[in-house]
Amino acid sequence: GKTFTMGTAAKNVAQIEEMDGVIPRAVKDLFDNIASKCDSNAQVELSYMEVYNEEIRDLMDPSGKGNTDLRIRETMNGEVYVRGLQARTVSNPGEIGKLMEEASKRRVVASTKMNAVSSRSHAICVLKIKGVLEDSSKFQSKLTLVDLAGSERIKKTEAKGNRAQEGISINKGLFVLGQCVSALAEQRPK
């Protein structure tokens, strides 16, 4: 599934193996590049959240209760962020792997007729990187990796009650994402 492909539950990001997903591979490449192009002179921050039933939940909150006052905001220079979201400074791929493994346990999953362990949310991993290159130029970057929940056909999953509401929220989020992608594609010069 998509969660497997993204690798949001990877245990060992430091040692990439054939079956590892996108996130472990991106994290390993990131730290390899930091080591070679910045003499390891960079800071990396990790945050990890999920969008469940149109609410943002902080997966880095060890209590599992999460800050209920998380809000999407935009700075004056156009940077989008989530107010109240925890971020942890990390120094190597293994540290990210451990944090994400723990955080992934807090994701909302449930059984449906179509899938025994179905992600009921969209998960978003954000890595913010600041550093100094070998030529002394400073840089700042953000890498956002998303594990989207799959679209739901309530008829096929036979979902009822909360499961049906989750499916509706998942589909609504995917629909809005599709509209955003279409709008961006239309703006692109031909």
Short mmCIF file of C-alpha atoms in Angstrom, two decimals:
data_model
loop_
_atom_site.label_atom_id
_atom_site.label_comp_id
_atom_site.label_asym_id
_atom_site.label_seq_id
_atom_site.Cartn_x
_atom_site.Cartn_y
_atom_site.Cartn_z
CA GLY A 1 0.00 0.00 0.00
CA LYS A 2 0.89 3.68 0.03
CA THR A 3 2.05 3.66 3.67
CA PHE A 4 4.49 0.85 2.85
CA THR A 5 5.72 2.69 -0.27
CA MET A 6 6.25 5.94 1.66
CA GLY A 7 8.01 4.04 4.44
CA THR A 8 6.43 6.02 7.27
CA ALA A 9 6.87 3.08 9.61
CA ALA A 10 10.50 2.29 8.68
CA LYS A 11 12.53 1.02 11.60
CA ASN A 12 16.08 1.57 10.35
CA VAL A 13 16.53 4.65 8.20
CA ALA A 14 20.32 4.51 8.60
CA GLN A 15 20.59 1.21 6.68
CA ILE A 16 18.61 1.35 3.43
CA GLU A 17 17.42 -1.99 2.12
CA GLU A 18 15.64 -2.98 -1.09
CA MET A 19 12.12 -2.84 0.41
CA ASP A 20 12.53 0.55 2.15
CA GLY A 21 10.24 3.37 1.08
CA VAL A 22 10.47 6.97 -0.08
CA ILE A 23 10.94 8.63 3.32
CA PRO A 24 13.86 6.48 4.54
CA ARG A 25 15.59 6.92 1.17
CA ALA A 26 15.03 10.70 1.14
CA VAL A 27 16.31 11.02 4.72
CA LYS A 28 19.45 9.00 3.99
CA ASP A 29 20.14 11.09 0.86
CA LEU A 30 19.56 14.29 2.84
CA PHE A 31 22.13 13.40 5.51
CA ASP A 32 24.59 12.10 2.91
CA ASN A 33 24.37 15.48 1.15
CA ILE A 34 24.71 17.39 4.40
CA ALA A 35 27.86 15.43 5.18
CA SER A 36 29.40 15.97 1.73
CA LYS A 37 28.31 19.53 0.89
CA CYS A 38 28.08 21.18 4.29
CA ASP A 39 30.78 19.39 6.27
CA SER A 40 27.83 18.31 8.47
CA ASN A 41 27.26 22.01 9.24
CA ALA A 42 23.44 21.96 9.07
CA GLN A 43 20.47 21.67 11.38
CA VAL A 44 17.52 19.41 10.56
CA GLU A 45 14.14 19.63 12.29
CA LEU A 46 11.46 16.94 12.01
CA SER A 47 7.74 17.38 12.52
CA TYR A 48 5.11 14.76 11.80
CA MET A 49 1.36 15.22 11.76
CA GLU A 50 -1.79 13.61 10.49
CA VAL A 51 -5.02 15.02 9.13
CA TYR A 52 -7.82 12.91 10.56
CA ASN A 53 -11.47 13.83 9.98
CA GLU A 54 -10.31 17.29 8.90
CA GLU A 55 -8.40 17.89 12.16
CA ILE A 56 -4.63 18.22 12.45
CA ARG A 57 -3.02 15.96 15.06
CA ASP A 58 0.61 16.15 16.19
CA LEU A 59 2.10 12.67 15.91
CA MET A 60 5.27 13.80 17.71
CA ASP A 61 3.31 14.37 20.94
CA PRO A 62 4.25 11.35 23.09
CA SER A 63 1.06 11.66 25.19
CA GLY A 64 -0.94 10.71 22.09
CA LYS A 65 -3.51 13.33 23.05
CA GLY A 66 -1.95 15.99 20.87
CA ASN A 67 -2.42 19.71 20.85
CA THR A 68 -6.02 20.34 19.83
CA ASP A 69 -5.29 23.95 18.89
CA LEU A 70 -3.15 23.26 15.82
CA ARG A 71 -3.89 25.75 13.05
CA ILE A 72 -2.51 26.25 9.54
CA ARG A 73 -1.01 29.73 9.24
CA GLU A 74 1.02 31.73 6.73
CA THR A 75 3.88 34.13 7.45
CA MET A 76 4.21 37.55 5.81
CA ASN A 77 6.69 36.08 3.31
CA GLY A 78 4.29 33.29 2.29
CA GLU A 79 5.70 30.38 4.32
CA VAL A 80 2.96 27.99 5.42
CA TYR A 81 3.28 26.42 8.88
CA VAL A 82 1.17 24.74 11.56
CA ARG A 83 0.95 26.79 14.75
CA GLY A 84 1.61 24.65 17.83
CA LEU A 85 3.17 21.71 15.97
CA GLN A 86 6.15 20.16 17.72
CA ALA A 87 9.47 19.95 15.90
CA ARG A 88 12.50 17.95 17.03
CA THR A 89 16.08 18.67 16.04
CA VAL A 90 17.58 15.47 14.63
CA SER A 91 21.17 14.67 13.81
CA ASN A 92 21.06 11.44 11.80
CA PRO A 93 18.75 9.13 9.84
CA GLY A 94 18.51 6.61 12.68
CA GLU A 95 17.10 9.25 15.01
CA ILE A 96 14.43 10.13 12.45
CA GLY A 97 13.60 6.44 12.02
CA LYS A 98 13.07 5.96 15.77
CA LEU A 99 10.95 9.10 16.12
CA MET A 100 8.81 8.23 13.10
CA GLU A 101 8.36 4.64 14.26
CA GLU A 102 7.06 5.87 17.63
CA ALA A 103 4.92 8.57 15.99
CA SER A 104 3.45 6.10 13.49
CA LYS A 105 2.04 4.09 16.39
CA ARG A 106 -0.16 7.11 17.17
CA ARG A 107 -1.67 7.23 13.66
CA VAL A 108 -5.33 6.36 13.34
CA VAL A 109 -5.77 2.97 11.67
CA ALA A 110 -8.75 0.63 11.52
CA SER A 111 -9.95 -2.50 9.82
CA THR A 112 -12.25 -2.26 6.82
CA LYS A 113 -13.63 -4.96 4.55
CA MET A 114 -11.00 -3.97 1.95
CA ASN A 115 -7.96 -3.72 4.27
CA ALA A 116 -7.19 -5.23 7.70
CA VAL A 117 -4.99 -2.27 8.70
CA SER A 118 -6.21 0.82 6.88
CA SER A 119 -4.70 4.27 7.47
CA ARG A 120 -7.62 6.52 8.33
CA SER A 121 -5.66 9.75 7.95
CA HIS A 122 -3.21 11.59 5.72
CA ALA A 123 0.26 11.73 7.36
CA ILE A 124 2.67 14.59 6.69
CA CYS A 125 6.39 14.46 7.46
CA VAL A 126 8.17 17.83 7.33
CA LEU A 127 11.95 18.22 7.40
CA LYS A 128 13.31 21.76 7.73
CA ILE A 129 16.97 22.18 6.92
CA LYS A 130 19.22 25.18 7.61
CA GLY A 131 22.91 25.22 7.00
CA VAL A 132 26.08 26.60 5.50
CA LEU A 133 27.58 25.20 2.32
CA GLU A 134 31.32 24.68 1.77
CA ASP A 135 31.49 28.07 -0.05
CA SER A 136 30.09 29.74 3.14
CA SER A 137 26.72 30.52 1.55
CA LYS A 138 23.76 29.95 3.85
CA PHE A 139 20.70 27.98 2.80
CA GLN A 140 17.31 27.07 4.16
CA SER A 141 14.95 24.46 2.76
CA LYS A 142 11.87 22.44 3.59
CA LEU A 143 11.02 18.94 2.41
CA THR A 144 7.42 17.79 2.86
CA LEU A 145 6.55 14.13 2.32
CA VAL A 146 2.92 12.98 2.45
CA ASP A 147 1.34 9.57 2.95
CA LEU A 148 -2.20 9.97 1.62
CA ALA A 149 -4.97 7.71 2.87
CA GLY A 150 -6.62 5.79 0.04
CA SER A 151 -9.93 6.80 -1.43
CA GLU A 152 -12.91 5.04 0.09
CA ARG A 153 -15.90 3.46 -1.59
CA ILE A 154 -18.34 3.07 1.27
CA LYS A 155 -20.28 0.44 -0.69
CA LYS A 156 -17.16 -1.74 -1.07
CA THR A 157 -15.79 -1.20 2.45
CA GLU A 158 -19.28 -1.56 3.97
CA ALA A 159 -18.27 1.17 6.41
CA LYS A 160 -20.83 2.37 8.93
CA GLY A 161 -20.85 5.11 11.59
CA ASN A 162 -17.38 6.49 12.38
CA ARG A 163 -15.71 4.45 9.61
CA ALA A 164 -18.12 5.92 7.06
CA GLN A 165 -17.41 9.45 8.34
CA GLU A 166 -13.67 8.80 8.11
CA GLY A 167 -14.12 7.64 4.51
CA ILE A 168 -16.07 10.78 3.66
CA SER A 169 -13.33 12.96 5.20
CA ILE A 170 -10.61 11.03 3.35
CA ASN A 171 -12.41 11.44 0.02
CA LYS A 172 -13.08 15.13 0.65
CA GLY A 173 -9.38 15.74 1.34
CA LEU A 174 -8.32 13.85 -1.78
CA PHE A 175 -10.88 15.77 -3.87
CA VAL A 176 -9.60 19.15 -2.62
CA LEU A 177 -6.00 18.08 -3.23
CA GLY A 178 -6.94 17.13 -6.79
CA GLN A 179 -8.51 20.55 -7.32
CA CYS A 180 -5.33 22.27 -6.02
CA VAL A 181 -3.13 20.24 -8.36
CA SER A 182 -5.44 21.04 -11.31
CA ALA A 183 -5.42 24.77 -10.48
CA LEU A 184 -1.62 24.77 -10.26
CA ALA A 185 -1.34 22.92 -13.59
CA GLU A 186 -3.64 25.46 -15.27
CA GLN A 187 -1.49 28.37 -14.03
CA ARG A 188 1.66 26.86 -15.51
CA PRO A 189 2.83 28.63 -18.68
CA LYS A 190 2.27 26.60 -21.81
#
